[in-house]
C-alpha cells in the first residue's frame, strides 16, 4: 500500500519534520508493522494448521535423510569455518 502524498524532500523550501510529525510517522509505521505481523501469523497458522512442529520435524528428517556423506562433510566444514571465525573475532 503506497502513499500518493507528494514527497516533501523534493521541495527546496522544506525544512524537515517537526517532533509531532515524527511521532505520528513512527506510530503509523509501528501500527503497520503490528498489523503485518498479525497477518503473517494468521497465514502461518492457516498454512500449518496447528501442526507446525510436526511439519518441521518431518521436513528435517526428509532433508537429512537425502544427504550423503559428502554433503555432511561440506556442511560440517562450513559450520566449523563459521564457528572458528566467530571465536577468532571474539578473542580480539
CSV table of C-alpha atoms in Angstrom, one decimal:
chain,number,residue,atom,x,y,z
A,1,UNK,CA,0.0,0.0,0.0
A,2,UNK,CA,1.9,3.1,-1.2
A,3,UNK,CA,1.1,6.6,-0.2
A,4,UNK,CA,0.1,9.0,-3.0
A,5,UNK,CA,1.2,12.1,-1.0
A,6,UNK,CA,3.9,14.2,-2.5
A,7,UNK,CA,7.4,13.7,-1.1
A,8,UNK,CA,8.3,16.9,0.8
A,9,UNK,CA,12.0,16.3,0.2
A,10,UNK,CA,11.7,17.5,-3.4
A,11,UNK,CA,10.6,20.9,-2.3
A,12,UNK,CA,13.7,23.2,-1.8
A,13,UNK,CA,11.9,25.2,0.9
A,14,UNK,CA,11.2,22.1,3.0
A,15,UNK,CA,12.9,22.4,6.5
A,16,UNK,CA,12.2,18.9,7.8
A,17,UNK,CA,9.7,17.2,10.0
A,18,UNK,CA,8.8,18.6,13.4
A,19,UNK,CA,8.5,16.4,16.5
A,20,UNK,CA,4.8,15.9,16.2
A,21,UNK,CA,5.1,14.7,12.6
A,22,UNK,CA,8.0,12.4,13.5
A,23,UNK,CA,5.9,10.9,16.4
A,24,UNK,CA,2.9,10.5,14.1
A,25,UNK,CA,5.0,8.8,11.4
A,26,UNK,CA,6.7,6.5,13.9
A,27,UNK,CA,3.3,5.5,15.4
A,28,UNK,CA,1.9,4.9,11.9
A,29,UNK,CA,4.8,2.7,10.9
A,30,UNK,CA,4.6,0.7,14.2
A,31,UNK,CA,0.9,0.1,13.7
A,32,UNK,CA,1.5,-1.1,10.1
A,33,UNK,CA,4.2,-3.4,11.4
A,34,UNK,CA,1.9,-4.9,14.0
A,35,UNK,CA,-0.9,-5.4,11.5
A,36,UNK,CA,1.5,-7.1,9.1
A,37,UNK,CA,2.9,-9.4,11.9
A,38,UNK,CA,-0.6,-10.4,12.8
A,39,UNK,CA,-1.5,-11.1,9.2
A,40,UNK,CA,1.6,-13.2,8.8
A,41,UNK,CA,1.0,-15.2,11.9
A,42,UNK,CA,-2.6,-15.9,10.8
A,43,UNK,CA,-1.4,-17.0,7.4
A,44,UNK,CA,1.2,-19.3,9.1
A,45,UNK,CA,-1.4,-20.8,11.4
A,46,UNK,CA,-3.7,-21.5,8.5
A,47,UNK,CA,-0.9,-22.9,6.4
A,48,UNK,CA,0.4,-25.3,9.1
A,49,UNK,CA,-3.0,-26.0,10.7
A,50,UNK,CA,-1.5,-26.0,14.2
A,51,UNK,CA,0.9,-28.8,13.4
A,52,UNK,CA,3.9,-26.7,12.8
A,53,UNK,CA,6.3,-28.7,14.9
A,54,UNK,CA,5.4,-32.0,13.3
A,55,UNK,CA,5.8,-30.5,9.9
A,56,UNK,CA,9.2,-29.1,10.7
A,57,UNK,CA,10.5,-32.4,12.0
A,58,UNK,CA,9.1,-34.2,9.0
A,59,UNK,CA,10.8,-31.8,6.7
A,60,UNK,CA,14.1,-32.0,8.6
A,61,UNK,CA,14.1,-35.8,8.6
A,62,UNK,CA,13.5,-35.8,4.8
A,63,UNK,CA,16.3,-33.3,4.2
A,64,UNK,CA,18.7,-35.1,6.4
A,65,UNK,CA,17.8,-38.4,5.0
A,66,UNK,CA,18.5,-37.3,1.5
A,67,UNK,CA,22.1,-36.2,2.3
A,68,UNK,CA,25.1,-38.4,1.6
A,69,UNK,CA,28.4,-38.4,3.4
A,70,UNK,CA,30.0,-35.8,1.1
A,71,UNK,CA,27.1,-33.4,1.9
A,72,UNK,CA,27.6,-33.9,5.6
A,73,UNK,CA,31.3,-33.2,5.2
A,74,UNK,CA,30.6,-30.0,3.4
A,75,UNK,CA,28.1,-28.9,5.9
A,76,UNK,CA,30.5,-29.7,8.8
A,77,UNK,CA,33.3,-27.7,7.1
A,78,UNK,CA,31.1,-24.7,6.5
A,79,UNK,CA,29.8,-24.8,10.1
A,80,UNK,CA,33.2,-25.2,11.6
A,81,UNK,CA,34.6,-22.4,9.5
A,82,UNK,CA,31.9,-20.0,10.8
A,83,UNK,CA,32.3,-21.1,14.4
A,84,UNK,CA,36.1,-20.7,14.3
A,85,UNK,CA,35.9,-17.3,12.7
A,86,UNK,CA,33.4,-16.3,15.4
A,87,UNK,CA,35.8,-17.4,18.1
A,88,UNK,CA,38.7,-15.7,16.4
A,89,UNK,CA,36.7,-12.4,16.3
A,90,UNK,CA,35.7,-12.7,19.9
A,91,UNK,CA,39.4,-13.2,21.0
A,92,UNK,CA,40.4,-9.8,19.5
